[in-house]
């Protein structure tokens, strides 16, 4: 699939609709999203704002980059070696290895390494603050994007608390205008906050462990709306993770739940997401809605029809069988 | 109302609005460039107040300020765009104003603030409630000699808010002319003014809070302040 390399307006966004029990797929426009829903349906968005989660760092004589995994105060970061975001993460040189007690200069402040993860020696814990991240950080960049992205460009229209380290991109083009149109149709639109984490690090061991545990919060009012819904539509894979975690545990906390083809979904009936391909963890999650064979066919169709993928790409709407 | 964001809180009307709201038990985030006055307000306004040092003319700084704001407040009920600049003082004929000077006045009064509005009003639209206020001026409607950049920026912002109101039925967008006040800005514009004829920012702030109880979206208000 070809990548959409820069932010695009909802006007040009395409929507591929796939039903679990139907061989036919539908090519539509994102702006026509409301027509797929009925009064009583509840659409749930992730209102996490995207942090400027990438900071310059210097350790053992090497200048590199660190990317936050979750909340700055929790301090888990992935270290990247020299080079820049213009190179694909898997082509970047590895950072020097560090041990507990080593000092990393983060934006010119010495910060000690508190912990090194078993998952990967590049996954370490430092003590950072939200303030320093907001002052010195910039958004995680993508090598397929021809210029550096501004923080404003990686936010959803309704973003609030800065919890996500990469943009919850499924809702990027869900404008206030569309939200209003959905509500006029009798669809409720409510929110959760989910700290969506890094999508890829280029480190095979680490990427195999994704998604790492992430914090989430489902407000009681949202949970009430969800339990009373005709159908529940998650805007983004992070919302599926938050709602299915809430169904299995507390309404707020940290979740390690992984969702794949074998997962029996208990609350979410449909997923609005980007275009994902076999091999991505998001594709695995999609398979909880629509079986793998049908998904692969949908991907082939999307390729033939010229759909675009990645953060600024087109959208897929998947309905599971009930 | 539980939470509010006010720009230009280091002195004048913005400071008075911040103090009035914290006295009403509202949690307030106040934005101004770094100064001892801003630090002083942190002590005076107490624990309900959080200061963010940022330049409203810088759109990227406003996006970061929005993130800090939501981290501190969770949600925002009221946003007041009060920070403003006249441009070069003493005021001078518009043909003596360079394009760069004009652009800077628009950056402080219109374009930088819009970056903050975008980030905050979008969340208000999702919640289906919230109020965004821009402080206007009578210079937005009257063509006073030597007030070119400021009055053009204020007039342009008034109109921007009428359009925002038309586009967003669930968020209230209003503009408010506070009338002439005894502040540093007034002294810089009209040094010869008799300050006894000017309103006190604290009175104006109270009148603004009262107005918010009944104001309707898309309307430009002129504040009534009883002496
Ligand atoms: N005074 C009047 O008679 C009068 C009449 C009509 C309308 N108004 C309007 O009322 C509002 C308040 O005016 P005022 O008289 O209280 O003005 P003021 O005393 O000059 O205060 C202006 C405030 O805005 C802040 N500010 C200016 N530029 C900024 C920037 N780039 N970034 C962040 N903050 C900035 C200042 O803080 P820092 O400089 O510390 O950053 C200060 O806190 C303004 O919108 C003004 O246009 C005033």
XYZ file of C-alpha atoms and ligand atoms in Angstrom:
597
model
C 0.000 0.000 0.000
C 1.247 3.538 -0.584
C 1.776 5.764 2.432
C -0.054 9.059 2.893
C 3.031 11.095 3.713
C 1.492 14.240 5.212
C -1.636 15.196 7.160
C -4.663 15.291 4.862
C -8.108 16.801 5.447
C -11.122 14.578 6.145
C -12.487 15.651 2.754
C -10.086 13.347 0.889
C -10.120 10.543 3.460
C -11.489 7.236 2.154
C -13.353 4.637 4.168
C -13.268 0.886 3.511
C -16.117 -0.941 5.224
C -15.839 -4.661 6.000
C -18.457 -6.878 7.659
C -17.496 -10.154 9.317
C -20.333 -12.063 7.705
C -20.195 -10.599 4.211
C -17.766 -11.165 1.342
C -18.509 -7.765 -0.163
C -16.517 -4.736 0.981
C -17.709 -1.152 0.494
C -15.667 1.794 -0.755
C -16.845 4.992 0.843
C -15.859 8.438 1.990
C -14.896 9.239 5.551
C -17.273 12.207 5.510
C -20.146 9.737 4.996
C -19.210 7.922 8.214
C -22.525 8.708 9.984
C -24.526 6.731 7.394
C -23.034 3.462 8.708
C -24.552 3.963 12.141
C -27.998 3.961 13.699
C -29.635 5.726 16.629
C -28.527 3.981 19.825
C -25.038 3.194 18.565
C -22.228 4.573 20.716
C -18.948 5.760 19.225
C -16.028 5.849 21.673
C -12.945 7.961 20.993
C -9.568 8.132 22.731
C -9.132 11.728 23.887
C -5.449 11.363 24.833
C -3.323 14.172 23.429
C -0.023 13.216 21.828
C 3.086 14.039 23.848
C 6.204 15.476 22.235
C 7.653 12.091 23.188
C 11.036 12.311 21.466
C 13.919 14.017 23.296
C 17.589 14.483 22.492
C 19.895 12.444 24.734
C 23.630 11.914 25.139
C 25.232 8.911 26.826
C 28.736 7.386 26.838
C 29.927 9.960 24.283
C 27.121 9.220 21.837
C 24.312 11.605 20.896
C 21.018 9.923 20.222
C 17.349 10.124 20.907
C 14.980 8.751 23.495
C 11.288 8.077 23.032
C 8.859 7.860 25.905
C 6.994 4.608 26.258
C 4.336 5.985 28.604
C 3.966 8.717 31.205
C 7.134 10.814 31.730
C 6.848 10.291 35.499
C 6.909 6.505 35.045
C 10.094 7.118 33.111
C 10.229 4.153 30.723
C 11.959 5.185 27.499
C 13.459 3.511 24.446
C 16.980 4.669 23.523
C 17.964 5.219 19.886
C 21.536 5.585 18.651
C 23.010 8.272 16.411
C 21.249 9.254 13.214
C 17.916 10.908 12.675
C 14.283 10.100 12.073
C 14.989 10.350 8.337
C 16.306 6.791 8.559
C 13.875 3.948 9.203
C 14.063 2.902 12.878
C 15.316 -0.585 11.923
C 18.279 1.005 10.089
C 19.313 3.223 13.014
C 22.501 2.328 14.880
C 21.868 0.818 18.308
C 22.526 3.100 21.305
C 25.430 2.353 23.660
C 24.372 -0.186 26.270
C 23.689 1.278 29.684
C 23.440 -0.159 33.193
C 21.660 1.029 36.312
C 23.420 4.088 37.697
C 24.742 5.340 34.347
C 23.977 8.984 33.679
C 22.128 10.023 30.538
C 22.071 13.700 29.542
C 18.478 14.490 28.603
C 18.130 17.954 27.075
C 21.360 18.854 28.937
C 20.188 17.588 32.343
C 21.967 14.567 33.872
C 19.442 11.818 34.593
C 20.427 8.485 36.180
C 19.304 5.151 34.755
C 17.034 3.553 37.376
C 16.215 0.258 35.680
C 16.980 -1.718 32.517
C 14.191 -3.939 31.186
C 14.464 -7.691 30.585
C 12.617 -7.210 27.293
C 15.419 -5.193 25.682
C 18.595 -3.422 26.901
C 17.313 -0.325 25.060
C 14.213 -0.137 27.245
C 15.283 1.747 30.370
C 13.703 3.768 33.151
C 14.777 7.356 33.942
C 13.138 9.983 36.139
C 11.638 12.603 33.832
C 8.962 15.248 34.357
C 6.010 16.180 32.161
C 7.186 19.800 32.161
C 10.611 19.026 30.729
C 9.075 16.787 28.106
C 6.639 19.528 27.085
C 9.483 22.054 26.866
C 12.193 19.971 25.164
C 10.337 17.197 23.367
C 9.074 17.028 19.861
C 6.666 14.568 18.334
C 7.950 11.146 17.318
C 8.814 11.492 13.620
C 8.317 9.048 10.767
C 10.928 8.334 8.111
C 8.301 8.240 5.349
C 7.222 11.834 6.107
C 9.233 14.333 4.034
C 9.480 17.022 6.723
C 9.427 17.192 10.476
C 5.940 17.109 12.002
C 4.750 19.797 14.405
C 3.041 18.873 17.658
C -0.257 20.374 16.454
C -0.269 18.014 13.453
C -0.273 14.859 15.560
C -3.309 15.712 17.674
C -6.883 14.570 17.293
C -9.408 17.430 17.180
C -10.710 16.617 20.691
C -7.432 15.804 22.476
C -7.176 16.597 26.197
C -4.637 15.073 28.621
C -1.193 14.341 27.115
C -1.040 10.571 27.619
C -0.217 9.143 24.180
C 3.357 8.848 22.962
C 2.169 8.424 19.386
C -0.999 9.870 17.896
C -4.236 7.882 18.339
C -4.554 8.417 14.602
C -7.918 6.753 13.902
C -9.654 9.899 15.184
C -7.364 12.406 13.510
C -10.025 13.422 10.980
C -13.039 13.000 13.253
C -13.791 16.722 13.233
C -16.278 18.513 15.504
C -18.455 18.828 12.396
C -18.581 15.037 11.935
C -19.152 14.465 15.646
C -22.111 16.824 15.417
C -23.477 14.981 12.357
C -23.191 11.661 14.221
C -25.078 13.078 17.191
C -27.787 14.512 14.924
C -28.277 10.964 13.698
C -28.825 9.719 17.246
C -25.357 8.230 17.702
C -23.732 8.985 21.058
C -20.079 10.032 20.983
C -18.154 9.556 24.232
C -14.512 9.256 25.247
C -11.929 7.253 27.129
C -8.313 8.265 27.742
C -5.716 5.693 26.750
C -1.967 6.221 26.716
C -1.328 4.757 23.283
C 2.357 3.860 23.069
C 5.083 3.467 20.467
C 4.093 1.704 17.225
C 7.544 0.406 16.250
C 11.095 0.766 17.553
C 13.164 -1.098 14.983
C 14.360 -3.471 17.742
C 13.011 -6.939 16.949
C 12.826 -8.092 20.572
C 11.027 -4.970 21.647
C 8.683 -4.852 18.666
C 7.629 -8.445 19.369
C 6.584 -7.343 22.869
C 4.377 -4.471 21.630
C 2.016 -3.163 22.736
C 3.613 -2.701 26.154
C 1.353 -2.111 29.166
C -0.511 1.206 28.793
C -2.545 3.313 31.205
C -6.227 3.887 30.525
C -9.231 5.536 32.083
C -12.864 4.853 31.217
C -15.139 7.457 32.845
C -18.209 5.993 34.555
C -20.481 7.959 32.179
C -18.728 6.393 29.186
C -19.049 2.927 30.688
C -22.780 3.511 31.293
C -23.200 4.630 27.672
C -21.310 1.557 26.454
C -23.313 -0.930 28.501
C -26.580 0.637 27.286
C -25.498 0.821 23.643
C -27.081 -0.872 20.673
C -23.608 -1.293 19.157
C -20.267 -0.041 20.470
C -17.862 1.410 17.908
C -14.244 1.920 18.964
C -12.389 4.722 17.208
C -8.904 3.240 17.167
C -7.277 0.100 18.508
C -6.391 1.922 21.748
C -10.108 2.272 22.514
C -10.629 -1.469 22.018
C -7.811 -2.100 24.471
C -9.247 0.332 27.040
C -12.845 -0.909 26.821
C -12.018 -4.608 26.763
C -9.655 -4.045 29.726
C -12.432 -2.240 31.606
C -14.745 -5.179 30.870
C -12.212 -7.570 32.421
C -10.968 -5.366 35.276
C -11.201 -1.877 36.774
C -12.420 1.161 34.805
C -8.978 2.749 35.139
C -5.474 1.393 35.518
C -2.654 -0.084 33.474
C -3.458 -2.822 30.977
C -1.298 -5.538 29.470
C -4.218 -7.034 27.525
C -3.325 -8.154 24.005
C -6.074 -8.614 21.478
C -5.777 -10.930 18.488
C -7.669 -13.425 16.329
C -8.495 -15.644 19.320
C -9.799 -12.883 21.562
C -13.491 -13.065 22.415
C -14.534 -9.406 22.453
C -17.002 -8.627 25.195
C -18.053 -5.007 24.567
C -16.785 -3.634 21.263
C -18.819 -4.424 18.120
C -17.037 -2.381 15.483
C -13.622 -0.810 14.950
C -12.786 2.328 13.024
C -9.057 2.257 12.350
C -6.411 3.004 9.748
C -5.300 0.676 6.959
C -3.202 -2.115 8.435
C -1.318 -4.975 6.824
C -0.426 -8.513 7.940
C 2.482 -8.441 10.392
C 1.368 -5.316 12.259
C 0.014 -5.662 15.794
C -2.965 -3.552 14.702
C -3.730 -6.166 12.024
C -3.763 -8.838 14.737
C -6.311 -6.806 16.637
C -8.461 -6.381 13.520
C -8.626 -10.166 13.315
C -10.646 -10.163 16.526
C -13.404 -8.487 14.471
C -13.149 -10.094 11.042
C -11.444 -13.418 10.256
C -7.897 -13.321 8.852
C -8.801 -14.669 5.422
C -11.432 -12.002 4.838
C -9.072 -9.323 6.189
C -6.323 -10.346 3.774
C -8.795 -10.073 0.925
C -9.821 -6.621 2.125
C -6.159 -5.549 2.165
C -5.697 -6.790 -1.414
C -8.781 -4.855 -2.447
C -7.459 -1.721 -0.724
C -4.131 -2.062 -2.548
C -5.865 -2.437 -5.920
C -8.085 0.540 -5.256
C -5.170 2.781 -4.209
C -5.987 3.268 -0.537
C -3.204 4.882 1.521
C -1.837 3.631 4.826
C 0.115 4.876 7.859
C -0.670 7.668 10.328
C -2.237 10.016 7.766
C -3.759 7.285 5.619
C -7.310 6.133 4.871
C -9.692 4.412 7.263
C -11.210 0.976 7.716
C -14.492 0.279 9.479
C -14.865 -3.326 10.627
C -18.117 -4.800 11.951
C -17.901 -8.110 13.756
C -20.641 -10.743 13.879
C -22.831 -10.632 16.942
C -17.979 26.340 35.997
C -15.038 24.471 37.504
C -12.023 25.213 35.358
C -10.733 28.125 33.285
C -7.742 29.186 31.199
C -6.915 32.916 31.054
C -4.181 34.473 28.908
C -2.358 37.656 29.870
C -2.613 37.133 33.640
C 0.526 38.955 34.768
C -1.254 42.322 35.172
C -4.358 44.344 34.310
C -7.639 42.694 33.425
C -6.241 39.176 33.037
C -4.832 39.184 36.539
C -8.162 40.466 37.899
C -10.124 37.743 36.061
C -7.794 35.047 37.425
C -8.213 36.304 41.005
C -11.991 36.693 40.678
C -12.366 33.143 39.412
C -10.088 31.528 42.019
C -12.094 33.439 44.665
C -15.186 31.735 43.223
C -13.474 28.346 43.665
C -12.654 27.889 39.996
C -9.380 26.105 39.149
C -7.472 28.456 36.843
C -4.530 28.078 34.487
C -2.985 31.472 33.696
C -0.703 32.127 30.750
C 1.771 35.020 30.304
C 5.411 35.382 29.390
C 7.825 34.703 32.286
C 7.980 37.603 34.768
C 8.173 38.372 38.487
C 4.541 39.515 38.248
C 3.492 36.054 37.033
C 5.471 34.418 39.862
C 3.854 36.844 42.327
C 0.365 35.873 41.177
C 1.101 32.217 41.951
C 1.534 33.164 45.634
C -1.410 35.552 45.675
C -3.986 33.356 43.908
C -3.212 30.214 45.936
C -3.462 26.516 45.178
C -6.341 26.778 42.687
C -4.004 28.658 40.317
C -1.385 27.198 37.953
C 0.902 29.471 35.928
C 2.188 28.605 32.463
C 4.978 30.816 31.145
C 4.499 31.051 27.383
C 4.272 33.573 24.553
C 0.769 33.596 23.031
C 2.243 34.727 19.702
C 3.939 31.313 19.320
C 1.469 28.677 18.009
C 3.662 25.709 18.970
C 4.007 27.095 22.509
C 0.192 27.300 22.648
C -0.166 23.623 21.677
C 2.268 22.723 24.482
C 0.424 25.040 26.880
C -2.827 23.246 26.014
C -1.217 19.913 26.944
C -0.010 21.324 30.306
C -3.457 22.793 30.858
C -5.290 19.506 30.342
C -2.721 17.719 32.512
C -3.484 20.220 35.301
C -7.255 20.641 34.868
C -8.503 17.485 33.101
C -11.079 19.486 31.162
C -11.638 23.173 30.399
C -14.990 24.950 30.902
C -13.868 28.495 30.050
C -11.089 29.952 27.905
C -10.518 33.720 28.006
C -8.213 35.258 25.425
C -7.204 38.449 27.203
C -3.482 38.850 26.361
C -2.968 41.626 23.858
C -0.501 44.097 22.469
C -1.001 47.527 20.942
C 2.076 47.217 18.738
C 4.652 50.013 18.749
C 4.003 52.775 21.271
C 3.709 55.754 21.219
C 0.901 54.955 18.774
C 1.566 56.259 15.276
C -0.035 56.585 11.847
C -0.663 53.280 10.110
C 1.638 54.105 7.188
C 4.460 54.298 9.742
C 3.801 50.699 10.786
C 5.910 48.088 8.993
C 4.442 44.842 7.734
C 6.494 42.967 10.357
C 5.087 45.117 13.156
C 1.566 44.538 11.875
C 2.183 40.796 11.683
C 3.428 40.729 15.296
C 0.245 42.477 16.507
C -1.835 39.889 14.652
C 0.325 37.086 16.073
C -0.406 38.157 19.674
C -4.059 39.087 19.157
C -5.304 36.604 16.540
C -3.133 33.842 15.121
C -1.220 32.586 18.183
C -4.412 32.533 20.288
C -6.150 30.562 17.535
C -3.657 27.707 18.076
C -4.857 27.536 21.697
C -8.537 27.841 20.725
C -8.157 24.917 18.309
C -6.725 22.656 20.989
C -9.244 23.611 23.665
C -12.500 24.207 21.779
C -12.223 20.848 19.990
C -12.411 19.072 23.349
C -15.290 21.370 24.359
C -17.177 20.331 21.209
C -16.768 16.662 22.109
C -18.079 17.298 25.639
C -20.868 19.399 24.129
C -20.185 22.387 26.376
C -17.723 25.176 27.070
C -17.190 28.887 26.534
C -14.474 30.741 24.650
C -14.221 34.490 25.223
C -12.043 36.941 23.321
C -11.539 40.352 24.904
C -12.265 42.962 22.254
C -12.135 46.757 22.273
C -14.159 49.699 21.011
C -11.227 50.148 18.617
C -12.606 47.085 16.815
C -15.626 49.099 15.672
C -14.356 52.693 15.581
C -11.598 53.918 13.257
C -9.432 55.888 15.701
C -6.408 57.542 14.170
C -3.100 55.845 15.086
C -4.775 52.646 16.340
C -4.422 50.800 13.007
C -2.742 47.440 13.901
C -4.545 46.928 17.203
C -7.990 47.860 15.909
C -7.588 45.765 12.751
C -6.536 42.750 14.836
C -9.414 43.182 17.299
C -11.950 43.638 14.457
C -10.619 40.587 12.694
C -10.838 38.488 15.857
C -14.438 39.631 16.489
C -15.370 38.351 13.064
C -13.429 35.114 13.515
C -15.539 34.459 16.618
C -18.809 35.075 14.766
C -17.730 32.409 12.276
C -16.593 30.021 15.027
C -19.984 30.478 16.704
C -21.806 29.736 13.444
C -19.753 26.576 12.897
C -19.868 25.120 16.412
C -23.380 24.968 17.835
C -22.387 23.298 21.115
C -19.597 25.687 22.174
C -20.212 29.315 23.173
C -17.977 31.855 21.385
C -18.342 35.481 22.523
C -16.333 38.676 22.323
C -16.409 41.327 25.038
C -15.396 44.985 24.959
C -14.383 45.706 28.572
C -14.414 49.518 28.224
C -11.568 51.822 29.228
C -9.600 50.522 32.212
C -6.797 51.788 34.397
C -4.029 49.451 33.228
C -0.494 49.517 31.844
C -1.891 49.160 28.329
C -4.109 52.210 28.714
C -1.217 54.227 30.145
C 0.962 53.240 27.190
C -1.705 54.223 24.656
C -3.047 57.404 26.269
C -0.493 58.584 28.884
C -2.361 61.877 29.394
C -5.651 60.174 30.418
C -7.233 61.045 33.777
C -7.073 57.670 35.538
C -10.030 58.615 37.788
C -12.323 58.316 34.760
C -11.135 54.754 34.045
C -12.650 51.491 35.269
C -10.849 49.294 37.747
C -9.901 45.897 36.269
C -11.343 44.158 39.356
C -14.810 45.674 38.715
C -14.624 44.729 35.054
C -13.612 41.163 35.948
C -16.682 40.805 38.207
C -18.952 42.154 35.465
C -17.455 39.674 33.020
C -18.179 36.735 35.339
C -21.785 37.961 35.707
C -22.105 38.264 31.926
C -20.984 34.652 31.491
C -24.091 33.572 33.398
C -26.342 34.554 30.492
C -24.235 35.442 27.420
C -25.292 33.955 24.069
C -22.949 32.541 21.487
C -21.951 34.631 18.483
C -22.649 37.933 20.260
C -20.256 40.839 20.858
C -20.885 42.386 24.280
C -19.984 45.781 25.691
C -19.577 45.403 29.439
C -21.754 47.507 31.730
C -19.882 48.396 34.895
C -21.759 50.257 37.608
C -19.409 52.756 39.295
N -7.097 48.931 29.216
C -8.078 49.324 28.446
O -8.549 50.455 28.538
C -8.671 48.369 27.454
C -9.742 48.825 26.670
C -10.329 47.954 25.753
C -9.854 46.657 25.646
N -8.807 46.226 26.416
C -8.367 44.851 26.294
O -8.391 44.232 27.566
C -7.415 43.188 27.618
C -6.523 43.355 28.822
O -5.814 44.568 28.666
P -5.008 45.252 29.842
O -5.355 46.683 29.763
O -5.203 44.520 31.086
O -3.511 45.076 29.270
P -2.079 44.995 29.991
O -2.140 45.652 31.319
O -1.118 45.480 29.000
O -1.907 43.411 30.217
C -1.761 42.612 29.095
C -1.476 41.201 29.523
O -1.242 40.430 28.343
C -0.022 39.739 28.465
N 0.651 39.575 27.193
C 0.982 40.549 26.295
N 1.651 40.015 25.275
C 1.751 38.683 25.536
C 2.350 37.610 24.867
N 2.974 37.773 23.684
N 2.270 36.375 25.410
C 1.638 36.193 26.600
N 1.059 37.187 27.279
C 1.125 38.415 26.760
C 0.799 40.583 29.413
O 1.716 39.731 30.065
P 3.305 39.741 29.773
O 3.630 41.029 29.088
O 3.863 39.631 31.168
O 3.544 38.529 28.946
C -0.256 41.066 30.380
O -0.480 40.111 31.379
C -6.676 43.240 26.282
O -7.219 42.312 25.389
C -6.965 44.650 25.806
O -6.865 44.749 24.410
C -8.203 47.064 27.306
